């Protein structure tokens, strides 16, 4: 039996669960006697090309370190946004990139290559495995998905989504308490990440299953109509003083134009540049202008993708599991594929891992189905919330020392 | 022995610990046989004037309910921004307010009046107890402080601060992980609440005690110089690609002008306080314009005052304790005073409750001492962080059901 080394990289925007998947891949590889050293590429394929590696076999030498890594947010290995050229390119410099990658793979005696990331990363896996096939290399290339957006095709849901959804839903339930204290008419707009798909914004509706949710929820899947929005807010604020609204950063009008691009307020900053407001602040402006009541915007911003202190236990456990499953795939000889989730049938939630093809992943955005959104397009349905609820179940609380979470940091 | 009723109100901006104090007052009153019914005024003194009461004796009828309330953020009784007139006012309508208040107190046979809030609330207690003395009423008026800003005089620190500080410090440590993944030069500015005092922004520095903290920390206590700031960022970004900065919303230039006003017009609230937004985005503009690198702003916004899911156990425990102590004060005949914290001497943290006078509370802002800030005024000292560290110790995690925190809601 031939013993080979393995290399793992992380790419794209970080999540609270991407390190759990990294730990899972290492856990899976460690079980096999086919693997000698497990390398981590620092800053993805960009670091790989510079041979910037760390030794994960050494760094993850205890159960304690594995657990600490699994509860540390963001990409411990660093990330990059580098897109490798088309494998069919005839350009000299493009061909050189492939030569270089396979030279390095040879030099480090790599037999198994893993890339944890979004659709660009899955595209990298597809290209490298296609090239390997072309040149007769038997190196195995396997991708593992991650994204807080939950918009990848070929998997029921994505690692990282559940934890982001739990942060959004939890803080939404807390903000509903916060905004309810005054009798003054006020509109609070909460802007949630998600340029093309509304999965994360839909999760803001989850408190409705327990008690009360946001009054209005707007996803990018339905065209946003400013007049209807103002009408909805006007009607609601007649009945209760505090309105809270979840809105996706990616909502667009019926012509496909982003709402954040609609207003030219004429305001300029100190340097004379036109001030570009976000989606939340744009509709806040409409509320102030057309209704005249108090309005404010809360942008959940970076916190929604790194709040590991309130990660979903379901998500973290599944993220470890899919990493380990990806290792199994490569070790059993699979290549050019992605590890994915399959949700079990029936009302009790269950989830298994499976092998998925890569062809459909790279350029497809999985959207929230229309039937998960109410007819008016201003909230999600109970069916949608019940579908999402299992993803945020359980709390993955990190260890705290002196009041702060203990983190696994690779220097 | 005369048995009387009690009434408790909450006022000002909510915190993650203000309900713990409410629960504490009720716990303290329940221990006495001098108290019959404990009322809650809905929406503070404004609701009191409309006789909008709930029955806290009934609502808090179990240990389970007490604990649930203690872990629920925001003011369960609602709040108000109503400021009662000066007790020395000779205006008819002002005198009427006092008449009405004492009429209602008589009608409900109130012997003990508690108000949990910031300096405006303590001012209300001072005015009402002065009026009681003037008219020979023996009703006891006791205030209990709360504010995430930690800027009240006459108490070592304030209930609510520790939990807000813990959220700020925890998410700062998570954002440091998030922003470290790319090699691209980028500046992340995190805007923290605190109009006049920098206590909460200082807490953003706490991750430095464990591993790494933000690169720069700017408090309102030191005049902010745009040129020096740009110089600091320029120097830092030569050495490492990702710079993360904590900045108080209330930073001012050497002439006392808010930095956010350098580019926009400020609005004022009902009390004439400047309403601030956009400090982070203002200095983000300077970074983009003068350095030309990527820059973005994260406003922690509402989350820092309502994130009960990551409240400080020290803060929640102390907040219950100070409420209970306030009850003891009133029951032992004290009036026109505030319950306060006294920090023990020595390196091991300890904290006891004490009676504090109200005269100095209302119009004094307790600032971060200059020696807690480094000479350049662009970070806090280790001594400052060690002083703050005990406030965020321990986690008060609420009960979760189906992935979301269980909350105590008074309808």
mmCIF file of N, CA and C in Angstrom, chain A residues 12-14 43 72-75 78-81 166-167 169-171 173-175 177-179 181-183 188 206-207 210 212 270-271 273 281 288 296-303 305-310 392-395 397 400 402-405 407 409 411, chain B residues 12-14 43 72-75 78-81 166-167 169-171 173-175 177-179 181-183 188 206-207 210 212 263 281 285-286 289 296-303 305-310 392-395 397 400 402-405 407 409 411:
data_model
loop_
_atom_site.group_PDB
_atom_site.id
_atom_site.type_symbol
_atom_site.label_atom_id
_atom_site.label_comp_id
_atom_site.label_asym_id
_atom_site.label_seq_id
_atom_site.Cartn_x
_atom_site.Cartn_y
_atom_site.Cartn_z
ATOM 1 N N UNK A 12 -12.620 31.576 0.096
ATOM 2 C CA UNK A 12 -13.843 32.370 0.136
ATOM 3 C C UNK A 12 -14.068 33.007 1.496
ATOM 4 N N UNK A 13 -15.235 33.594 1.674
ATOM 5 C CA UNK A 13 -15.556 34.274 2.930
ATOM 6 C C UNK A 13 -15.664 33.285 4.078
ATOM 7 N N UNK A 14 -15.162 33.657 5.251
ATOM 8 C CA UNK A 14 -15.193 32.731 6.385
ATOM 9 C C UNK A 14 -16.606 32.541 6.960
ATOM 10 N N UNK A 43 -3.752 30.528 3.285
ATOM 11 C CA UNK A 43 -4.360 31.406 2.288
ATOM 12 C C UNK A 43 -4.651 30.682 0.971
ATOM 13 N N UNK A 72 -13.767 27.627 16.832
ATOM 14 C CA UNK A 72 -13.127 28.900 16.488
ATOM 15 C C UNK A 72 -13.682 29.378 15.148
ATOM 16 N N UNK A 73 -14.169 30.624 15.090
ATOM 17 C CA UNK A 73 -14.746 31.087 13.823
ATOM 18 C C UNK A 73 -13.675 31.431 12.793
ATOM 19 N N UNK A 74 -14.129 31.625 11.556
ATOM 20 C CA UNK A 74 -13.284 32.087 10.459
ATOM 21 C C UNK A 74 -12.351 30.972 9.989
ATOM 22 N N UNK A 75 -11.560 31.257 8.966
ATOM 23 C CA UNK A 75 -10.698 30.240 8.357
ATOM 24 C C UNK A 75 -9.347 30.231 9.057
ATOM 25 N N UNK A 78 -6.491 30.736 6.864
ATOM 26 C CA UNK A 78 -6.521 31.909 5.999
ATOM 27 C C UNK A 78 -7.290 31.590 4.724
ATOM 28 N N UNK A 79 -7.533 32.596 3.931
ATOM 29 C CA UNK A 79 -8.345 32.405 2.736
ATOM 30 C C UNK A 79 -7.730 33.161 1.567
ATOM 31 N N UNK A 80 -8.356 33.042 0.405
ATOM 32 C CA UNK A 80 -7.940 33.843 -0.749
ATOM 33 C C UNK A 80 -9.123 33.953 -1.679
ATOM 34 N N UNK A 81 -9.002 34.822 -2.658
ATOM 35 C CA UNK A 81 -10.078 34.957 -3.645
ATOM 36 C C UNK A 81 -9.540 34.591 -5.040
ATOM 37 N N UNK A 166 -28.590 30.943 13.240
ATOM 38 C CA UNK A 166 -28.860 30.983 14.683
ATOM 39 C C UNK A 166 -28.511 32.362 15.258
ATOM 40 N N UNK A 167 -27.406 32.943 14.804
ATOM 41 C CA UNK A 167 -27.048 34.291 15.272
ATOM 42 C C UNK A 167 -28.120 35.297 14.839
ATOM 43 N N UNK A 169 -31.285 34.761 14.033
ATOM 44 C CA UNK A 169 -32.563 34.521 14.708
ATOM 45 C C UNK A 169 -32.499 34.929 16.183
ATOM 46 N N UNK A 170 -31.379 34.596 16.839
ATOM 47 C CA UNK A 170 -31.240 34.919 18.267
ATOM 48 C C UNK A 170 -31.206 36.430 18.484
ATOM 49 N N UNK A 171 -30.373 37.124 17.707
ATOM 50 C CA UNK A 171 -30.290 38.571 17.909
ATOM 51 C C UNK A 171 -31.585 39.246 17.456
ATOM 52 N N UNK A 173 -34.552 37.973 17.960
ATOM 53 C CA UNK A 173 -35.461 37.828 19.106
ATOM 54 C C UNK A 173 -35.081 38.817 20.211
ATOM 55 N N UNK A 174 -33.790 39.097 20.356
ATOM 56 C CA UNK A 174 -33.347 40.064 21.364
ATOM 57 C C UNK A 174 -33.678 41.497 20.947
ATOM 58 N N UNK A 175 -33.533 41.780 19.660
ATOM 59 C CA UNK A 175 -33.861 43.132 19.184
ATOM 60 C C UNK A 175 -35.363 43.396 19.246
ATOM 61 N N UNK A 177 -37.246 42.378 21.611
ATOM 62 C CA UNK A 177 -37.410 42.823 23.009
ATOM 63 C C UNK A 177 -36.950 44.271 23.146
ATOM 64 N N UNK A 178 -35.781 44.562 22.601
ATOM 65 C CA UNK A 178 -35.201 45.900 22.756
ATOM 66 C C UNK A 178 -36.095 46.979 22.157
ATOM 67 N N UNK A 179 -36.625 46.699 20.970
ATOM 68 C CA UNK A 179 -37.385 47.746 20.277
ATOM 69 C C UNK A 179 -38.797 47.902 20.832
ATOM 70 N N UNK A 181 -39.708 48.551 23.915
ATOM 71 C CA UNK A 181 -39.837 49.214 25.215
ATOM 72 C C UNK A 181 -40.508 50.586 25.190
ATOM 73 N N UNK A 182 -40.434 51.286 24.065
ATOM 74 C CA UNK A 182 -41.036 52.616 24.017
ATOM 75 C C UNK A 182 -42.385 52.590 23.305
ATOM 76 N N UNK A 183 -43.209 53.574 23.620
ATOM 77 C CA UNK A 183 -44.524 53.682 22.994
ATOM 78 C C UNK A 183 -44.479 54.519 21.710
ATOM 79 N N UNK A 188 -37.634 49.782 12.948
ATOM 80 C CA UNK A 188 -36.256 49.286 12.994
ATOM 81 C C UNK A 188 -36.047 48.325 11.828
ATOM 82 N N UNK A 206 -37.449 33.243 12.260
ATOM 83 C CA UNK A 206 -37.601 32.093 13.162
ATOM 84 C C UNK A 206 -38.205 32.404 14.542
ATOM 85 N N UNK A 207 -37.917 33.571 15.146
ATOM 86 C CA UNK A 207 -38.544 33.823 16.455
ATOM 87 C C UNK A 207 -40.075 33.731 16.426
ATOM 88 N N UNK A 210 -41.490 30.672 18.045
ATOM 89 C CA UNK A 210 -41.477 30.612 19.504
ATOM 90 C C UNK A 210 -42.472 31.598 20.104
ATOM 91 N N UNK A 212 -42.883 35.915 18.987
ATOM 92 C CA UNK A 212 -43.163 36.873 17.916
ATOM 93 C C UNK A 212 -41.936 37.073 17.040
ATOM 94 N N UNK A 270 -17.446 64.266 3.172
ATOM 95 C CA UNK A 270 -16.477 65.358 3.341
ATOM 96 C C UNK A 270 -15.604 65.561 2.107
ATOM 97 N N UNK A 271 -15.500 64.520 1.310
ATOM 98 C CA UNK A 271 -14.590 64.568 0.176
ATOM 99 C C UNK A 271 -15.312 64.814 -1.138
ATOM 100 N N UNK A 273 -17.629 62.969 -2.418
ATOM 101 C CA UNK A 273 -18.131 61.753 -3.064
ATOM 102 C C UNK A 273 -19.604 61.572 -2.721
ATOM 103 N N UNK A 281 -30.476 51.295 4.905
ATOM 104 C CA UNK A 281 -30.539 52.755 5.038
ATOM 105 C C UNK A 281 -31.334 53.394 3.906
ATOM 106 N N UNK A 288 -38.703 57.456 6.588
ATOM 107 C CA UNK A 288 -38.629 58.795 7.176
ATOM 108 C C UNK A 288 -39.313 59.817 6.271
ATOM 109 N N UNK A 296 -34.598 53.541 11.993
ATOM 110 C CA UNK A 296 -33.147 53.297 12.122
ATOM 111 C C UNK A 296 -32.817 51.950 11.490
ATOM 112 N N UNK A 297 -31.539 51.780 11.169
ATOM 113 C CA UNK A 297 -31.096 50.555 10.527
ATOM 114 C C UNK A 297 -30.028 49.874 11.365
ATOM 115 N N UNK A 298 -30.144 48.570 11.495
ATOM 116 C CA UNK A 298 -29.105 47.760 12.134
ATOM 117 C C UNK A 298 -28.550 46.834 11.053
ATOM 118 N N UNK A 299 -27.260 46.964 10.763
ATOM 119 C CA UNK A 299 -26.632 46.054 9.804
ATOM 120 C C UNK A 299 -25.927 44.960 10.584
ATOM 121 N N UNK A 300 -26.306 43.713 10.366
ATOM 122 C CA UNK A 300 -25.685 42.640 11.158
ATOM 123 C C UNK A 300 -24.241 42.401 10.736
ATOM 124 N N UNK A 301 -23.937 42.791 9.525
ATOM 125 C CA UNK A 301 -22.536 42.879 9.058
ATOM 126 C C UNK A 301 -21.723 41.609 9.346
ATOM 127 N N UNK A 302 -20.452 41.775 9.622
ATOM 128 C CA UNK A 302 -19.523 40.658 9.844
ATOM 129 C C UNK A 302 -19.985 39.666 10.903
ATOM 130 N N UNK A 303 -20.693 40.174 11.922
ATOM 131 C CA UNK A 303 -21.027 39.323 13.070
ATOM 132 C C UNK A 303 -21.759 38.064 12.640
ATOM 133 N N UNK A 305 -21.380 36.131 10.238
ATOM 134 C CA UNK A 305 -20.594 35.012 9.728
ATOM 135 C C UNK A 305 -19.491 34.567 10.685
ATOM 136 N N UNK A 306 -19.311 35.272 11.820
ATOM 137 C CA UNK A 306 -18.215 34.877 12.719
ATOM 138 C C UNK A 306 -18.640 34.686 14.171
ATOM 139 N N UNK A 307 -19.940 34.773 14.464
ATOM 140 C CA UNK A 307 -20.383 34.693 15.865
ATOM 141 C C UNK A 307 -20.376 33.247 16.374
ATOM 142 N N UNK A 308 -19.179 32.695 16.510
ATOM 143 C CA UNK A 308 -19.037 31.300 16.957
ATOM 144 C C UNK A 308 -19.530 31.107 18.384
ATOM 145 N N UNK A 309 -19.638 32.204 19.148
ATOM 146 C CA UNK A 309 -20.077 32.064 20.545
ATOM 147 C C UNK A 309 -21.521 31.602 20.638
ATOM 148 N N UNK A 310 -22.268 31.720 19.537
ATOM 149 C CA UNK A 310 -23.655 31.247 19.553
ATOM 150 C C UNK A 310 -23.915 30.364 18.318
ATOM 151 N N UNK A 392 -30.855 25.388 13.368
ATOM 152 C CA UNK A 392 -30.330 26.234 14.463
ATOM 153 C C UNK A 392 -30.426 25.528 15.818
ATOM 154 N N UNK A 393 -30.778 24.259 15.792
ATOM 155 C CA UNK A 393 -31.013 23.551 17.060
ATOM 156 C C UNK A 393 -29.705 23.243 17.802
ATOM 157 N N UNK A 394 -29.717 23.478 19.081
ATOM 158 C CA UNK A 394 -28.565 23.188 19.935
ATOM 159 C C UNK A 394 -27.555 24.322 19.921
ATOM 160 N N UNK A 395 -26.839 24.465 21.025
ATOM 161 C CA UNK A 395 -25.855 25.537 21.149
ATOM 162 C C UNK A 395 -24.458 24.927 21.218
ATOM 163 N N UNK A 397 -21.373 26.105 22.425
ATOM 164 C CA UNK A 397 -20.721 27.184 23.177
ATOM 165 C C UNK A 397 -19.232 26.850 23.311
ATOM 166 N N UNK A 400 -14.710 29.181 27.522
ATOM 167 C CA UNK A 400 -14.353 30.570 27.830
ATOM 168 C C UNK A 400 -13.257 30.580 28.885
ATOM 169 N N UNK A 402 -11.327 33.524 31.308
ATOM 170 C CA UNK A 402 -11.362 34.939 31.718
ATOM 171 C C UNK A 402 -12.403 35.736 30.937
ATOM 172 N N UNK A 403 -13.538 35.105 30.696
ATOM 173 C CA UNK A 403 -14.641 35.833 30.075
ATOM 174 C C UNK A 403 -14.646 35.868 28.565
ATOM 175 N N UNK A 404 -13.593 35.319 27.937
ATOM 176 C CA UNK A 404 -13.523 35.372 26.466
ATOM 177 C C UNK A 404 -13.359 33.977 25.873
ATOM 178 N N UNK A 405 -13.898 33.759 24.660
ATOM 179 C CA UNK A 405 -13.796 32.432 24.049
ATOM 180 C C UNK A 405 -12.343 32.072 23.726
ATOM 181 N N UNK A 407 -9.647 30.455 21.446
ATOM 182 C CA UNK A 407 -9.612 30.253 19.990
ATOM 183 C C UNK A 407 -8.367 29.484 19.575
ATOM 184 N N UNK A 409 -5.570 29.391 17.022
ATOM 185 C CA UNK A 409 -4.967 30.312 16.058
ATOM 186 C C UNK A 409 -3.683 29.715 15.495
ATOM 187 N N UNK A 411 -0.404 30.604 13.683
ATOM 188 C CA UNK A 411 0.410 31.822 13.446
ATOM 189 C C UNK A 411 1.256 31.669 12.190
ATOM 190 N N UNK B 12 -35.279 54.690 30.642
ATOM 191 C CA UNK B 12 -34.084 54.894 29.820
ATOM 192 C C UNK B 12 -33.856 53.741 28.865
ATOM 193 N N UNK B 13 -32.725 53.739 28.235
ATOM 194 C CA UNK B 13 -32.389 52.700 27.257
ATOM 195 C C UNK B 13 -32.223 51.356 27.935
ATOM 196 N N UNK B 14 -32.705 50.293 27.296
ATOM 197 C CA UNK B 14 -32.612 48.965 27.914
ATOM 198 C C UNK B 14 -31.183 48.422 27.930
ATOM 199 N N UNK B 43 -44.032 51.064 31.107
ATOM 200 C CA UNK B 43 -43.470 52.262 30.476
ATOM 201 C C UNK B 43 -43.181 53.368 31.485
ATOM 202 N N UNK B 72 -33.588 37.568 30.369
ATOM 203 C CA UNK B 72 -34.283 38.190 29.241
ATOM 204 C C UNK B 72 -33.777 39.617 29.078
ATOM 205 N N UNK B 73 -33.336 39.997 27.867
ATOM 206 C CA UNK B 73 -32.818 41.355 27.707
ATOM 207 C C UNK B 73 -33.927 42.392 27.656
ATOM 208 N N UNK B 74 -33.505 43.666 27.754
ATOM 209 C CA UNK B 74 -34.404 44.800 27.588
ATOM 210 C C UNK B 74 -35.320 44.953 28.810
ATOM 211 N N UNK B 75 -36.128 46.006 28.818
ATOM 212 C CA UNK B 75 -36.969 46.313 29.972
ATOM 213 C C UNK B 75 -38.300 45.590 29.852
ATOM 214 N N UNK B 78 -41.208 47.735 29.985
ATOM 215 C CA UNK B 78 -41.236 48.858 29.051
ATOM 216 C C UNK B 78 -40.500 50.039 29.657
ATOM 217 N N UNK B 79 -40.306 51.068 28.855
ATOM 218 C CA UNK B 79 -39.520 52.202 29.305
ATOM 219 C C UNK B 79 -40.193 53.497 28.871
ATOM 220 N N UNK B 80 -39.597 54.614 29.225
ATOM 221 C CA UNK B 80 -40.074 55.906 28.730
ATOM 222 C C UNK B 80 -38.915 56.883 28.777
ATOM 223 N N UNK B 81 -39.099 58.025 28.157
ATOM 224 C CA UNK B 81 -38.055 59.059 28.213
ATOM 225 C C UNK B 81 -38.629 60.296 28.907
ATOM 226 N N UNK B 166 -18.995 42.383 27.596
ATOM 227 C CA UNK B 166 -18.694 41.005 27.193
ATOM 228 C C UNK B 166 -19.072 40.765 25.733
ATOM 229 N N UNK B 167 -20.214 41.312 25.314
ATOM 230 C CA UNK B 167 -20.600 41.177 23.904
ATOM 231 C C UNK B 167 -19.588 41.887 22.996
ATOM 232 N N UNK B 169 -16.432 42.655 23.643
ATOM 233 C CA UNK B 169 -15.119 41.991 23.667
ATOM 234 C C UNK B 169 -15.157 40.659 22.911
ATOM 235 N N UNK B 170 -16.245 39.901 23.086
ATOM 236 C CA UNK B 170 -16.365 38.593 22.430
ATOM 237 C C UNK B 170 -16.449 38.756 20.915
ATOM 238 N N UNK B 171 -17.330 39.645 20.460
ATOM 239 C CA UNK B 171 -17.461 39.799 19.010
ATOM 240 C C UNK B 171 -16.200 40.453 18.430
ATOM 241 N N UNK B 173 -13.179 39.776 19.453
ATOM 242 C CA UNK B 173 -12.234 38.662 19.284
ATOM 243 C C UNK B 173 -12.616 37.823 18.064
ATOM 244 N N UNK B 174 -13.910 37.706 17.797
ATOM 245 C CA UNK B 174 -14.364 36.948 16.626
ATOM 246 C C UNK B 174 -14.088 37.714 15.327
ATOM 247 N N UNK B 175 -14.290 39.024 15.367
ATOM 248 C CA UNK B 175 -14.033 39.823 14.159
ATOM 249 C C UNK B 175 -12.538 39.892 13.849
ATOM 250 N N UNK B 177 -10.550 37.404 14.194
ATOM 251 C CA UNK B 177 -10.356 36.173 13.426
ATOM 252 C C UNK B 177 -10.862 36.367 11.995
ATOM 253 N N UNK B 178 -12.067 36.937 11.873
ATOM 254 C CA UNK B 178 -12.689 37.086 10.555
ATOM 255 C C UNK B 178 -11.853 37.968 9.632
ATOM 256 N N UNK B 179 -11.339 39.076 10.167
ATOM 257 C CA UNK B 179 -10.633 40.032 9.308
ATOM 258 C C UNK B 179 -9.214 39.581 8.987
ATOM 259 N N UNK B 181 -8.219 36.778 7.589
ATOM 260 C CA UNK B 181 -8.072 35.682 6.623
ATOM 261 C C UNK B 181 -7.448 36.068 5.279
ATOM 262 N N UNK B 182 -7.602 37.340 4.886
ATOM 263 C CA UNK B 182 -7.047 37.720 3.579
ATOM 264 C C UNK B 182 -5.732 38.467 3.742
ATOM 265 N N UNK B 183 -4.915 38.448 2.702
ATOM 266 C CA UNK B 183 -3.623 39.135 2.712
ATOM 267 C C UNK B 183 -3.751 40.581 2.225
ATOM 268 N N UNK B 188 -10.711 47.681 9.150
ATOM 269 C CA UNK B 188 -12.062 47.454 9.661
ATOM 270 C C UNK B 188 -12.260 48.336 10.886
ATOM 271 N N UNK B 206 -10.279 44.225 25.358
ATOM 272 C CA UNK B 206 -10.046 43.072 26.240
ATOM 273 C C UNK B 206 -9.425 41.834 25.580
ATOM 274 N N UNK B 207 -9.730 41.511 24.314
ATOM 275 C CA UNK B 207 -9.075 40.329 23.729
ATOM 276 C C UNK B 207 -7.547 40.395 23.786
ATOM 277 N N UNK B 210 -5.980 38.140 26.303
ATOM 278 C CA UNK B 210 -5.943 36.702 26.004
ATOM 279 C C UNK B 210 -4.962 36.404 24.869
ATOM 280 N N UNK B 212 -4.751 38.576 20.959
ATOM 281 C CA UNK B 212 -4.544 39.851 20.287
ATOM 282 C C UNK B 212 -5.800 40.709 20.351
ATOM 283 N N UNK B 263 -18.631 65.893 8.989
ATOM 284 C CA UNK B 263 -19.167 65.670 7.646
ATOM 285 C C UNK B 263 -20.683 65.695 7.566
ATOM 286 N N UNK B 281 -18.180 55.576 9.983
ATOM 287 C CA UNK B 281 -18.176 55.815 8.528
ATOM 288 C C UNK B 281 -17.438 57.102 8.167
ATOM 289 N N UNK B 285 -14.187 57.102 5.689
ATOM 290 C CA UNK B 285 -14.017 57.984 4.538
ATOM 291 C C UNK B 285 -12.614 58.567 4.478
ATOM 292 N N UNK B 286 -12.102 58.973 5.657
ATOM 293 C CA UNK B 286 -10.734 59.510 5.694
ATOM 294 C C UNK B 286 -9.702 58.461 5.280
ATOM 295 N N UNK B 289 -9.891 57.906 1.521
ATOM 296 C CA UNK B 289 -9.443 59.072 0.775
ATOM 297 C C UNK B 289 -7.944 59.312 0.913
ATOM 298 N N UNK B 296 -13.946 49.434 5.852
ATOM 299 C CA UNK B 296 -15.372 49.191 6.089
ATOM 300 C C UNK B 296 -15.664 49.445 7.558
ATOM 301 N N UNK B 297 -16.939 49.675 7.852
ATOM 302 C CA UNK B 297 -17.350 49.971 9.218
ATOM 303 C C UNK B 297 -18.366 48.951 9.699
ATOM 304 N N UNK B 298 -18.197 48.497 10.924
ATOM 305 C CA UNK B 298 -19.181 47.637 11.584
ATOM 306 C C UNK B 298 -19.727 48.432 12.763
ATOM 307 N N UNK B 299 -21.035 48.697 12.753
ATOM 308 C CA UNK B 299 -21.654 49.383 13.900
ATOM 309 C C UNK B 299 -22.281 48.318 14.788
ATOM 310 N N UNK B 300 -21.861 48.227 16.032
ATOM 311 C CA UNK B 300 -22.412 47.169 16.895
ATOM 312 C C UNK B 300 -23.867 47.472 17.276
ATOM 313 N N UNK B 301 -24.230 48.729 17.199
ATOM 314 C CA UNK B 301 -25.633 49.143 17.270
ATOM 315 C C UNK B 301 -26.390 48.526 18.452
ATOM 316 N N UNK B 302 -27.662 48.247 18.261
ATOM 317 C CA UNK B 302 -28.541 47.719 19.318
ATOM 318 C C UNK B 302 -28.006 46.468 19.997
ATOM 319 N N UNK B 303 -27.281 45.627 19.230
ATOM 320 C CA UNK B 303 -26.880 44.319 19.747
ATOM 321 C C UNK B 303 -26.112 44.446 21.049
ATOM 322 N N UNK B 305 -26.480 46.284 23.524
ATOM 323 C CA UNK B 305 -27.248 46.475 24.756
ATOM 324 C C UNK B 305 -28.306 45.393 24.976
ATOM 325 N N UNK B 306 -28.478 44.481 24.018
ATOM 326 C CA UNK B 306 -29.530 43.478 24.214
ATOM 327 C C UNK B 306 -29.057 42.034 24.020
ATOM 328 N N UNK B 307 -27.752 41.822 23.851
ATOM 329 C CA UNK B 307 -27.267 40.459 23.566
ATOM 330 C C UNK B 307 -27.199 39.610 24.840
ATOM 331 N N UNK B 308 -28.373 39.308 25.371
ATOM 332 C CA UNK B 308 -28.455 38.524 26.613
ATOM 333 C C UNK B 308 -27.918 37.116 26.431
ATOM 334 N N UNK B 309 -27.832 36.649 25.181
ATOM 335 C CA UNK B 309 -27.360 35.278 24.955
ATOM 336 C C UNK B 309 -25.900 35.115 25.339
ATOM 337 N N UNK B 310 -25.182 36.247 25.498
ATOM 338 C CA UNK B 310 -23.775 36.164 25.903
ATOM 339 C C UNK B 310 -23.519 37.159 27.049
ATOM 340 N N UNK B 392 -16.523 40.989 32.898
ATOM 341 C CA UNK B 392 -17.049 40.120 31.823
ATOM 342 C C UNK B 392 -16.895 38.638 32.173
ATOM 343 N N UNK B 393 -16.486 38.357 33.388
ATOM 344 C CA UNK B 393 -16.202 36.970 33.755
ATOM 345 C C UNK B 393 -17.477 36.122 33.910
ATOM 346 N N UNK B 394 -17.436 34.932 33.378
ATOM 347 C CA UNK B 394 -18.554 34.003 33.493
ATOM 348 C C UNK B 394 -19.604 34.251 32.422
ATOM 349 N N UNK B 395 -20.296 33.182 32.027
ATOM 350 C CA UNK B 395 -21.318 33.297 30.983
ATOM 351 C C UNK B 395 -22.696 33.033 31.588
ATOM 352 N N UNK B 397 -25.778 32.056 30.243
ATOM 353 C CA UNK B 397 -26.448 31.572 29.027
ATOM 354 C C UNK B 397 -27.918 31.303 29.350
ATOM 355 N N UNK B 400 -32.405 27.636 26.183
ATOM 356 C CA UNK B 400 -32.802 27.664 24.776
ATOM 357 C C UNK B 400 -33.875 26.603 24.538
ATOM 358 N N UNK B 402 -35.826 24.897 21.143
ATOM 359 C CA UNK B 402 -35.834 24.850 19.672
ATOM 360 C C UNK B 402 -34.849 25.841 19.053
ATOM 361 N N UNK B 403 -33.689 25.962 19.703
ATOM 362 C CA UNK B 403 -32.634 26.785 19.121
ATOM 363 C C UNK B 403 -32.679 28.255 19.468
ATOM 364 N N UNK B 404 -33.732 28.703 20.173
ATOM 365 C CA UNK B 404 -33.850 30.128 20.486
ATOM 366 C C UNK B 404 -33.986 30.356 21.980
ATOM 367 N N UNK B 405 -33.467 31.493 22.480
ATOM 368 C CA UNK B 405 -33.546 31.753 23.923
ATOM 369 C C UNK B 405 -34.993 31.929 24.397
ATOM 370 N N UNK B 407 -37.675 33.636 26.606
ATOM 371 C CA UNK B 407 -37.759 34.992 27.160
ATOM 372 C C UNK B 407 -38.992 35.166 28.043
ATOM 373 N N UNK B 409 -41.836 37.522 28.844
ATOM 374 C CA UNK B 409 -42.495 38.659 28.194
ATOM 375 C C UNK B 409 -43.770 39.019 28.949
ATOM 376 N N UNK B 411 -47.114 40.885 28.624
ATOM 377 C CA UNK B 411 -47.967 41.396 27.536
ATOM 378 C C UNK B 411 -48.842 42.529 28.043
#
